[in-house]
Coordinates of C-alpha atoms in Angstrom, one line a residue:
M142 CA -26.8 -27.2 -1.9
G143 CA -25.4 -23.8 -0.6
R144 CA -22.2 -24.3 1.3
L145 CA -22.2 -28.1 0.7
R146 CA -20.6 -27.5 -2.6
Y147 CA -17.4 -26.3 -0.8
V148 CA -17.1 -29.5 1.2
P149 CA -14.9 -31.5 -1.3
R150 CA -12.6 -28.5 -1.7
T151 CA -12.4 -28.0 2.1
I152 CA -11.5 -31.7 2.6
A153 CA -8.9 -31.7 -0.2
T154 CA -7.3 -28.5 1.3
G155 CA -7.1 -30.2 4.7
V156 CA -5.5 -33.4 3.4
V157 CA -3.1 -31.7 1.1
A158 CA -2.2 -29.0 3.6
A159 CA -1.4 -31.6 6.3
A160 CA 0.8 -33.7 3.9
A161 CA 2.5 -30.6 2.5
T162 CA 3.3 -29.2 6.0
L163 CA 4.7 -32.5 7.2
L164 CA 6.9 -32.9 4.1
A165 CA 8.0 -29.3 4.2
A166 CA 8.9 -29.4 7.9
L167 CA 11.1 -32.5 7.4
A168 CA 12.8 -31.1 4.3
A169 CA 13.4 -27.7 5.9
L170 CA 14.9 -29.4 9.0
A171 CA 17.2 -31.5 6.9
V172 CA 18.4 -28.5 4.8
A173 CA 18.7 -26.1 7.7
R174 CA 20.9 -28.4 9.7
V175 CA 23.4 -28.4 6.9
R176 CA 23.1 -24.8 5.8
P177 CA 20.6 -22.6 7.6
T178 CA 20.7 -19.9 4.9
S179 CA 20.3 -22.2 1.9
R180 CA 18.1 -20.9 -0.9
L181 CA 16.6 -24.4 -0.9
I182 CA 14.5 -23.4 2.1
E183 CA 12.8 -20.7 0.0
R184 CA 12.0 -23.4 -2.6
I185 CA 10.5 -25.5 0.1
T186 CA 8.3 -22.7 1.4
D187 CA 7.2 -21.9 -2.1
S188 CA 6.3 -25.5 -2.8
W189 CA 4.4 -25.7 0.5
S190 CA 2.5 -22.5 -0.4
R191 CA 1.7 -23.7 -3.9
A192 CA 0.3 -26.9 -2.5
W193 CA -2.0 -25.0 -0.2
L194 CA -3.3 -22.6 -2.8
W195 CA -3.7 -25.3 -5.4
A196 CA -5.8 -27.5 -3.1
A197 CA -7.8 -24.4 -2.1
G198 CA -8.7 -23.7 -5.7
V199 CA -6.9 -20.3 -5.7
R200 CA -5.9 -18.5 -8.9
F201 CA -2.9 -16.3 -8.0
S202 CA -1.4 -13.1 -9.5
V203 CA 1.1 -10.5 -8.5
V204 CA 1.4 -6.8 -9.3
G205 CA 4.5 -4.7 -8.6
A206 CA 7.1 -7.3 -8.1
E207 CA 9.6 -4.9 -9.7
N208 CA 9.3 -2.8 -6.6
V209 CA 11.3 -5.3 -4.6
D210 CA 15.1 -5.3 -4.6
P211 CA 16.1 -8.9 -4.0
H212 CA 19.4 -7.8 -2.3
R213 CA 17.7 -5.8 0.5
S214 CA 15.9 -6.6 3.7
Y215 CA 12.5 -5.2 4.4
V216 CA 9.8 -4.9 7.1
V217 CA 6.9 -6.1 4.9
V218 CA 3.6 -4.7 6.0
A219 CA 0.4 -6.3 4.7
N220 CA -3.3 -6.5 5.4
H221 CA -4.5 -9.8 6.8
A222 CA -7.9 -11.2 6.0
S223 CA -7.4 -15.0 5.7
A224 CA -5.2 -18.0 6.7
L225 CA -4.1 -18.1 3.0
D226 CA -2.3 -14.7 3.3
I227 CA 1.1 -16.1 4.3
M228 CA 1.1 -18.5 1.5
A229 CA 0.2 -15.8 -1.0
C230 CA 3.0 -13.6 0.4
F231 CA 5.6 -16.4 0.3
L232 CA 4.9 -16.8 -3.5
A233 CA 4.5 -13.1 -4.3
L234 CA 7.7 -11.7 -2.8
P235 CA 10.9 -12.5 -4.6
I236 CA 12.9 -12.4 -1.3
P237 CA 13.2 -14.7 1.6
I238 CA 10.7 -13.7 4.3
R239 CA 10.0 -14.8 7.8
F240 CA 6.8 -14.2 9.8
L241 CA 5.7 -13.9 13.3
A242 CA 4.2 -17.1 14.8
K243 CA 2.2 -17.4 18.0
R244 CA 4.0 -19.3 20.8
E245 CA 1.2 -22.0 20.7
L246 CA 2.5 -23.2 17.3
F247 CA 5.9 -23.8 18.8
R248 CA 4.3 -26.5 21.1
I249 CA 3.9 -28.8 18.1
P250 CA 7.2 -30.8 18.2
L251 CA 8.1 -31.3 14.5
L252 CA 6.6 -28.0 13.3
A253 CA 8.3 -26.0 16.1
S254 CA 11.7 -27.5 15.2
A255 CA 11.3 -26.6 11.6
M256 CA 10.1 -23.1 12.3
R257 CA 13.1 -22.4 14.6
A258 CA 15.5 -23.9 12.1
I259 CA 14.5 -21.6 9.3
G260 CA 14.2 -18.5 11.5
I261 CA 10.5 -18.0 12.1
V262 CA 10.0 -15.4 14.8
E263 CA 8.3 -16.7 18.0
V264 CA 6.0 -14.3 19.7
D265 CA 4.7 -14.6 23.2
R266 CA 1.7 -12.3 23.3
Q267 CA 1.5 -12.7 27.1
A268 CA 5.1 -11.4 27.6
R269 CA 5.5 -8.1 29.3
A270 CA 8.0 -6.9 26.7
P271 CA 6.4 -5.4 23.6
V272 CA 6.4 -7.7 20.5
H273 CA 8.8 -5.3 18.6
D274 CA 11.4 -5.8 21.3
Q275 CA 11.3 -9.6 20.7
I276 CA 11.8 -9.1 17.0
N277 CA 14.5 -6.5 17.4
L278 CA 16.6 -9.2 19.2
Q279 CA 16.5 -11.2 16.0
A280 CA 16.6 -8.4 13.4
R281 CA 20.4 -8.4 13.1
G282 CA 20.5 -12.1 12.3
L283 CA 17.7 -11.8 9.8
M284 CA 19.4 -8.9 8.0
A285 CA 22.8 -10.7 8.0
A286 CA 21.2 -13.7 6.4
G287 CA 19.5 -11.5 3.8
R288 CA 16.0 -12.1 5.1
S289 CA 13.0 -9.9 5.6
V290 CA 10.2 -10.1 8.2
I291 CA 6.5 -9.8 7.3
I292 CA 4.1 -8.3 9.9
Y293 CA 0.3 -7.9 9.7
P294 CA -0.3 -4.8 11.8
E295 CA -4.1 -4.8 12.0
G296 CA -5.1 -4.8 15.6
T297 CA -8.5 -6.2 15.1
R298 CA -9.7 -8.2 12.1
T299 CA -12.9 -6.9 10.6
R300 CA -15.8 -9.2 9.9
D301 CA -16.2 -8.2 6.2
G302 CA -12.5 -8.3 5.2
S303 CA -12.1 -4.6 5.0
L304 CA -9.0 -2.9 6.3
G305 CA -8.7 -2.4 10.0
A306 CA -6.7 0.0 12.0
F307 CA -2.9 -0.5 12.2
K308 CA -0.9 -0.8 15.4
K309 CA 2.5 0.9 15.6
G310 CA 4.7 -2.2 16.3
A311 CA 5.8 -3.0 12.8
F312 CA 6.7 0.6 12.1
T313 CA 8.7 0.9 15.4
I314 CA 10.7 -2.1 14.3
A315 CA 11.3 -0.6 10.9
V316 CA 12.5 2.7 12.3
R317 CA 14.7 1.1 15.0
S318 CA 16.3 -1.3 12.5
G319 CA 16.6 1.2 9.6
W320 CA 14.8 -1.3 7.3
P321 CA 12.6 0.1 4.6
V322 CA 8.8 -0.6 4.9
L323 CA 7.4 -2.6 2.0
P324 CA 3.6 -2.1 1.6
V325 CA 1.8 -5.2 0.4
T326 CA -1.9 -5.5 -0.4
I327 CA -3.7 -8.8 -0.5
H328 CA -7.0 -8.9 -2.3
G329 CA -9.4 -11.8 -2.6
S330 CA -8.2 -14.0 0.3
F331 CA -11.1 -13.2 2.5
A332 CA -13.5 -14.5 -0.2
A333 CA -11.3 -17.5 -0.8
W334 CA -11.4 -18.6 2.9
P335 CA -13.1 -16.3 5.3
P336 CA -11.6 -16.3 8.9
G337 CA -13.7 -18.4 11.2
S338 CA -15.4 -20.3 8.3
P339 CA -14.9 -24.0 8.0
F340 CA -15.4 -23.9 4.2
V341 CA -12.7 -23.1 1.7
R342 CA -14.3 -21.4 -1.3
G343 CA -11.4 -20.8 -3.6
G344 CA -11.2 -17.9 -6.2
K345 CA -8.7 -15.3 -7.2
I346 CA -6.1 -13.7 -4.9
T347 CA -4.0 -10.8 -6.1
V348 CA -1.0 -9.5 -4.2
A349 CA 0.0 -5.9 -5.0
I350 CA 3.5 -4.6 -4.0
D351 CA 4.0 -0.8 -3.7
P352 CA 7.4 0.9 -3.7
P353 CA 9.2 0.7 -0.3
L354 CA 9.3 3.6 2.1
E355 CA 12.8 4.4 3.5
T356 CA 13.2 4.7 7.3
E357 CA 16.9 5.5 7.6
G358 CA 17.3 8.6 9.7
L359 CA 13.7 8.7 11.0
G360 CA 13.2 9.2 14.7
Q361 CA 10.8 7.3 16.9
G362 CA 8.3 10.2 16.8
S363 CA 7.7 9.4 13.1
T364 CA 6.2 6.0 13.6
G365 CA 2.6 7.3 13.7
E366 CA 3.0 9.2 10.5
L367 CA 4.7 6.2 8.8
R368 CA 1.9 3.9 10.0
D369 CA -0.8 6.3 8.6
T370 CA 1.0 6.6 5.3
V371 CA 1.3 2.8 4.8
H372 CA -2.4 2.3 5.9
A373 CA -3.5 4.9 3.2
I374 CA -1.4 3.1 0.5
I375 CA -2.9 -0.3 1.3
E376 CA -6.4 1.1 1.6
K377 CA -6.1 2.9 -1.8
R378 CA -4.8 -0.3 -3.4
L379 CA -7.6 -2.4 -2.0
D380 CA -10.1 0.0 -3.5
Q381 CA -8.4 -0.2 -6.9
L382 CA -8.3 -4.0 -6.8
S383 CA -11.9 -4.2 -5.8
Q384 CA -12.9 -2.0 -8.8
S385 CA -10.8 -3.9 -11.3

């Protein structure tokens, strides 16, 4: 049988994900047009995420939620090993978060309108300006609305799901904005749905949240040290979760 046993789950995930995305986009558009900062939007993204993970057969748990102050904005930095990571983070973090989306996704009419309406950050990877400059233009608006931004700083995704090297962009943004960096570790998503694989396998995903690192008063020369510190935190947490 081998991989054939994953076919029903994969089909179910595709069907449920498509329906959930369509309904969530319509609902988010309707709410955002009336009140762009409504908490209903977070309920919509949570429901969308739960639908995805349920269909994918994922058992979900969170460690360290008490490290998040719901009244602050953060640059959330997480490892990235699967398409399921953003859903896991939406559910794990008790704060409204927005993520970076490739420009190609904004070519899908309904989805693009919904993402723009709720504040998803559009990134043009071909642009001459660095990515963090694009995000900095929207940082004040996100902070004023009580939102946070999540960034996956791994430059190259590894084939085995282990942690790759981090780029500096996320940490430059944090230092420039004065937002604290919130280290988040995602464990199990690679096994649940490996990148590049057509088969959704399911399993357990754990999201661990470590205490935030303050950036207020740090100079641009500190971004490398900040990056290395966060990388070490996530790497250590991945080792702990792998052994538990």
